[in-house]
Short mmCIF file of C-alpha atoms in Angstrom, two decimals:
data_model
loop_
_atom_site.label_atom_id
_atom_site.label_comp_id
_atom_site.label_asym_id
_atom_site.label_seq_id
_atom_site.Cartn_x
_atom_site.Cartn_y
_atom_site.Cartn_z
CA UNK A 158 14.15 22.45 10.68
CA UNK A 159 13.79 25.50 8.41
CA UNK A 160 11.40 25.62 5.44
CA UNK A 161 14.37 25.46 3.05
CA UNK A 162 15.81 22.37 4.75
CA UNK A 163 12.39 20.73 4.72
CA UNK A 164 12.07 21.45 0.99
CA UNK A 165 15.53 19.99 0.35
CA UNK A 166 14.59 16.83 2.23
CA UNK A 167 11.34 16.48 0.29
CA UNK A 168 13.14 16.79 -3.04
CA UNK A 169 15.71 14.20 -1.98
CA UNK A 170 12.85 11.82 -1.19
CA UNK A 171 11.67 12.31 -4.78
CA UNK A 172 15.02 11.28 -6.23
CA UNK A 173 17.12 14.45 -6.46
CA UNK A 174 20.62 14.35 -5.00
CA UNK A 175 21.39 16.55 -2.01
CA UNK A 176 23.30 19.07 -4.16
CA UNK A 177 20.54 19.13 -6.80
CA UNK A 178 17.93 19.76 -4.15
CA UNK A 179 20.01 22.46 -2.47
CA UNK A 180 20.69 24.26 -5.76
CA UNK A 181 17.05 24.18 -6.83
CA UNK A 182 15.84 25.42 -3.44
CA UNK A 183 18.46 28.17 -3.50
CA UNK A 184 17.35 29.35 -6.93
CA UNK A 185 13.72 29.26 -5.86
CA UNK A 186 14.59 31.54 -2.94
CA UNK A 187 16.63 34.10 -4.96
CA UNK A 188 14.74 33.96 -8.29
CA UNK A 189 18.00 33.85 -10.31
CA UNK A 190 21.70 33.83 -9.53
CA UNK A 191 25.25 33.12 -10.59
CA UNK A 192 27.22 30.05 -9.56
CA UNK A 193 28.84 32.10 -6.79
CA UNK A 194 25.48 33.24 -5.43
CA UNK A 195 24.01 29.77 -5.64
CA UNK A 196 27.05 28.38 -3.80
CA UNK A 197 26.57 30.87 -1.01
CA UNK A 198 22.81 30.37 -0.61
CA UNK A 199 22.88 26.59 -1.04
CA UNK A 200 25.98 26.21 1.14
CA UNK A 201 27.77 23.88 -1.28
CA UNK A 202 31.25 24.19 -2.93
CA UNK A 203 31.22 26.52 -5.93
CA UNK A 204 33.09 23.90 -7.96
CA UNK A 205 30.11 21.54 -7.56
CA UNK A 206 27.50 24.08 -8.64
CA UNK A 207 28.32 23.76 -12.36
CA UNK A 208 27.86 20.01 -12.75
CA UNK A 209 24.82 20.10 -10.45
CA UNK A 210 23.16 22.85 -12.47
CA UNK A 211 23.93 20.92 -15.64
CA UNK A 212 22.03 17.91 -14.30
CA UNK A 213 19.13 20.12 -13.23
CA UNK A 214 19.10 21.64 -16.71
CA UNK A 215 18.86 18.16 -18.29
CA UNK A 216 15.94 17.42 -15.98
CA UNK A 217 14.19 20.60 -17.09
CA UNK A 218 14.29 22.17 -13.64
CA UNK A 219 16.44 25.25 -14.39
CA UNK A 220 16.96 27.70 -17.20
CA UNK A 221 20.43 28.97 -18.16
CA UNK A 222 21.01 32.54 -19.35
CA UNK A 223 23.97 32.85 -21.70
CA UNK A 224 25.56 35.88 -20.04
CA UNK A 225 28.97 36.47 -18.52
CA UNK A 226 28.95 35.34 -15.82
CA UNK A 227 26.15 32.92 -16.52
CA UNK A 228 22.97 33.25 -14.54
CA UNK A 229 20.58 30.47 -13.66
CA UNK A 230 16.88 30.51 -12.89
CA UNK A 231 14.60 27.81 -11.44
CA UNK A 232 11.50 26.91 -13.42
CA UNK A 233 8.18 27.65 -11.65
CA UNK A 234 7.46 25.34 -8.74
CA UNK A 235 4.35 23.80 -10.34
CA UNK A 236 6.33 23.05 -13.51
CA UNK A 237 9.18 21.52 -11.50
CA UNK A 238 6.79 19.34 -9.51
CA UNK A 239 5.09 18.14 -12.70
CA UNK A 240 8.42 17.23 -14.33
CA UNK A 241 9.70 15.50 -11.18
CA UNK A 242 6.43 13.55 -10.97
CA UNK A 243 6.72 12.51 -14.63
CA UNK A 244 10.32 11.39 -14.12
CA UNK A 245 9.38 9.51 -10.94
CA UNK A 246 6.46 7.78 -12.66
CA UNK A 247 8.69 6.88 -15.59
CA UNK A 248 11.21 5.22 -13.28
CA UNK A 249 8.46 3.33 -11.46
CA UNK A 250 7.11 2.07 -14.80
CA UNK A 251 10.61 1.03 -15.88
CA UNK A 252 11.11 -0.87 -12.62
CA UNK A 253 7.70 -2.51 -12.96
CA UNK A 254 8.46 -3.62 -16.53
CA UNK A 255 11.89 -4.93 -15.56
CA UNK A 256 10.51 -6.86 -12.60
CA UNK A 257 7.73 -8.22 -14.79
CA UNK A 258 10.34 -9.80 -17.06
CA UNK A 259 11.82 -11.85 -14.24
CA UNK A 260 10.96 -15.52 -14.30
CA UNK A 261 8.61 -16.79 -11.61
CA UNK A 262 10.03 -19.58 -9.45
CA UNK A 263 8.66 -23.06 -9.93
CA UNK A 264 7.05 -23.07 -6.47
CA UNK A 265 5.37 -20.04 -4.85
CA UNK A 266 7.73 -17.97 -2.72
CA UNK A 267 4.90 -17.06 -0.39
CA UNK A 268 4.26 -20.54 1.00
CA UNK A 269 4.55 -20.42 4.77
CA UNK A 270 3.24 -17.98 7.37
CA UNK A 271 3.65 -14.25 6.85
CA UNK A 272 2.76 -11.34 9.13
CA UNK A 273 1.19 -7.96 8.30
CA UNK A 274 1.26 -5.11 10.79
CA UNK A 275 -0.50 -2.23 9.01
CA UNK A 276 -4.21 -2.04 8.34
CA UNK A 277 -3.95 -0.86 4.74
CA UNK A 278 -1.65 -3.78 3.95
CA UNK A 279 -4.12 -6.21 5.50
CA UNK A 280 -6.78 -4.83 3.17
CA UNK A 281 -4.43 -5.15 0.19
CA UNK A 282 -3.76 -8.81 0.99
CA UNK A 283 -7.47 -9.61 1.40
CA UNK A 284 -8.27 -7.88 -1.89
CA UNK A 285 -5.41 -9.66 -3.68
CA UNK A 286 -6.68 -13.08 -2.63
CA UNK A 287 -10.27 -12.16 -3.53
CA UNK A 288 -9.15 -11.01 -6.97
CA UNK A 289 -7.51 -14.43 -7.47
CA UNK A 290 -10.58 -16.38 -6.31
CA UNK A 291 -11.75 -18.99 -8.81
CA UNK A 292 -14.02 -21.42 -6.92
CA UNK A 293 -14.88 -20.55 -3.32
CA UNK A 294 -14.69 -17.70 -0.84
CA UNK A 295 -15.51 -18.12 2.85
CA UNK A 296 -15.26 -14.84 4.73
CA UNK A 297 -15.95 -14.34 8.45
CA UNK A 298 -16.15 -10.75 9.67
CA UNK A 299 -16.60 -10.36 13.44
CA UNK A 300 -15.57 -6.68 13.06
CA UNK A 301 -17.42 -5.38 9.97
CA UNK A 302 -15.68 -2.00 10.23
CA UNK A 303 -12.46 -3.53 8.88
CA UNK A 304 -14.14 -4.50 5.60
CA UNK A 305 -13.16 -1.46 3.56
CA UNK A 306 -14.91 -0.50 0.34
CA UNK A 307 -12.19 -2.22 -1.68
CA UNK A 308 -12.95 -5.52 0.05
CA UNK A 309 -16.68 -5.24 -0.59
CA UNK A 310 -16.06 -4.50 -4.25
CA UNK A 311 -13.67 -7.46 -4.51
CA UNK A 312 -16.28 -9.76 -2.92
CA UNK A 313 -18.88 -8.77 -5.49
CA UNK A 314 -16.35 -9.11 -8.30
CA UNK A 315 -15.43 -12.64 -7.19
CA UNK A 316 -19.11 -13.61 -7.11
CA UNK A 317 -19.68 -12.09 -10.56
CA UNK A 318 -16.83 -14.23 -11.93
CA UNK A 319 -18.67 -17.34 -10.76
CA UNK A 320 -16.97 -18.05 -7.44
CA UNK A 321 -19.19 -19.22 -4.61
CA UNK A 322 -18.94 -16.40 -2.06
CA UNK A 323 -20.21 -17.02 1.47
CA UNK A 324 -19.89 -14.26 4.07
CA UNK A 325 -20.66 -14.47 7.78
CA UNK A 326 -21.36 -11.27 9.74
CA UNK A 327 -22.37 -10.75 13.37
CA UNK A 328 -25.56 -8.67 13.03
CA UNK A 329 -28.54 -8.09 10.79
CA UNK A 330 -27.43 -4.50 10.20
CA UNK A 331 -24.07 -5.74 8.94
CA UNK A 332 -25.85 -8.22 6.70
CA UNK A 333 -27.82 -5.40 5.07
CA UNK A 334 -24.63 -3.40 4.52
CA UNK A 335 -22.78 -6.34 2.94
CA UNK A 336 -25.79 -7.41 0.87
CA UNK A 337 -26.13 -3.92 -0.58
CA UNK A 338 -22.44 -3.81 -1.51
CA UNK A 339 -22.13 -7.43 -2.72
CA UNK A 340 -25.62 -8.59 -3.80
CA UNK A 341 -24.25 -11.60 -5.66
CA UNK A 342 -22.69 -13.03 -2.50
CA UNK A 343 -24.49 -15.10 0.12
CA UNK A 344 -24.51 -13.17 3.38
CA UNK A 345 -25.44 -14.91 6.64
CA UNK A 346 -25.80 -13.66 10.20
CA UNK A 347 -23.65 -15.72 12.58
CA UNK A 348 -24.54 -14.72 16.13
CA UNK A 349 -21.41 -16.38 17.54
CA UNK A 350 -19.34 -13.67 15.84
CA UNK A 351 -21.05 -10.91 17.79
CA UNK A 352 -19.29 -11.71 21.04
CA UNK A 353 -15.69 -12.81 20.48
CA UNK A 354 -13.05 -13.24 23.16
CA UNK A 355 -10.04 -10.97 23.41
CA UNK A 356 -6.49 -12.28 23.64
CA UNK A 357 -4.02 -9.80 25.12
CA UNK A 358 -6.50 -6.99 24.31
CA UNK A 359 -6.78 -8.08 20.70
CA UNK A 360 -10.03 -9.20 19.09
CA UNK A 361 -10.84 -11.24 15.97
CA UNK A 362 -11.45 -8.94 13.00
CA UNK A 363 -11.70 -10.99 9.80
CA UNK A 364 -10.88 -14.46 8.53
CA UNK A 365 -10.72 -15.23 4.82
CA UNK A 366 -10.34 -18.57 3.05
CA UNK A 367 -10.14 -18.49 -0.76
CA UNK A 368 -10.18 -21.63 -2.89
CA UNK A 369 -9.41 -23.60 0.28
CA UNK A 370 -5.75 -22.54 0.21
CA UNK A 371 -5.33 -18.75 0.56
CA UNK A 372 -5.92 -17.51 4.12
CA UNK A 373 -5.84 -14.18 5.91
CA UNK A 374 -6.52 -14.15 9.67
CA UNK A 375 -6.65 -10.65 11.18
CA UNK A 376 -7.17 -9.17 14.61
CA UNK A 377 -7.72 -5.63 15.85
CA UNK A 378 -6.37 -3.77 18.86
CA UNK A 379 -7.41 -0.38 20.13
CA UNK A 380 -4.74 2.32 20.04
CA UNK A 381 -3.90 4.87 22.70
CA UNK A 382 -4.77 7.48 20.07
CA UNK A 383 -8.45 8.56 19.83
CA UNK A 384 -10.54 6.80 17.15
CA UNK A 385 -7.53 4.78 15.98
CA UNK A 386 -7.71 1.00 15.70
CA UNK A 387 -4.71 -1.13 14.76
CA UNK A 388 -5.15 -4.24 12.63
CA UNK A 389 -2.62 -7.06 12.38
CA UNK A 390 -2.80 -10.28 10.40
CA UNK A 391 -1.09 -13.46 9.31
CA UNK A 392 -1.55 -14.98 5.90
CA UNK A 393 -0.55 -18.11 4.07
CA UNK A 394 -0.89 -19.68 0.66
CA UNK A 395 -0.82 -23.37 -0.10
CA UNK A 396 -3.09 -26.36 0.37
CA UNK A 397 -0.51 -28.41 2.26
CA UNK A 398 0.46 -25.82 4.86
CA UNK A 399 -0.61 -26.87 8.37
CA UNK A 400 -2.38 -23.58 9.06
CA UNK A 401 -4.32 -23.89 5.81
CA UNK A 402 -5.29 -27.48 6.58
CA UNK A 403 -6.67 -26.53 10.00
CA UNK A 404 -8.53 -23.45 8.79
CA UNK A 405 -10.03 -25.41 5.91
CA UNK A 406 -11.24 -28.09 8.32
CA UNK A 407 -12.68 -25.63 10.84
CA UNK A 408 -14.45 -23.50 8.25
CA UNK A 409 -15.81 -26.54 6.42
CA UNK A 410 -17.25 -27.67 9.74
CA UNK A 411 -19.04 -24.32 10.07
CA UNK A 412 -20.66 -24.84 6.70
CA UNK A 413 -21.63 -28.40 7.62
CA UNK A 414 -23.18 -27.21 10.88
CA UNK A 415 -25.07 -24.49 9.03
CA UNK A 416 -26.49 -26.98 6.53
CA UNK A 417 -27.54 -29.32 9.33
CA UNK A 418 -29.21 -26.49 11.26
CA UNK A 419 -30.98 -25.40 8.12
#
């Protein structure tokens, strides 16, 4: 793929039509040109150049010289990128506002079991549940490396709001790291988390229970790529879901055992 074709594709990803992207890239390559020249460089019908340039003009991406024949010039690349970004952000804000006006259903749509297959989305789900925590947080982290900075901040924030935050980590070093990041949380070393069993080359990574209803259970799997670890998870929301009932029972038993040992 040539540089010009790559640029056209990138502009299309940002919301320009194919003809708009081709015309803008053509003008960037030739500095300025007539409709005929643009048609030749952009490889689009000359009859379509006029309406395409008109749309680009409305978007502030080209300048029009009132000559005969008319000549057109692309605005500087940094200016074009700024205007495209502003337009893109404006459309995102409009979509967000429109979606925000929709009525929420009477019962949560997310009841049931849902899967997550990308690490950053696992982190987003954990953070979302922590941000909604009102009463209790029980967080087991056999693989402390998956607890990104956003998660640590969300743990501390939940504790600051008055939620009871209890975190179990496998080693004393991990305890120091978590305690420094979330000093308001209770951090305990659970030696049974240090050696977990793999299932089909996947290992337990993190298990979160918030307010005894919101659950994220994640595992990690080494990738064939160097220094790359994949994280997958399932999550659920709802006190009456079978998975939530079992997790609540098992984690409550851990707390009971801890109190008895103490």
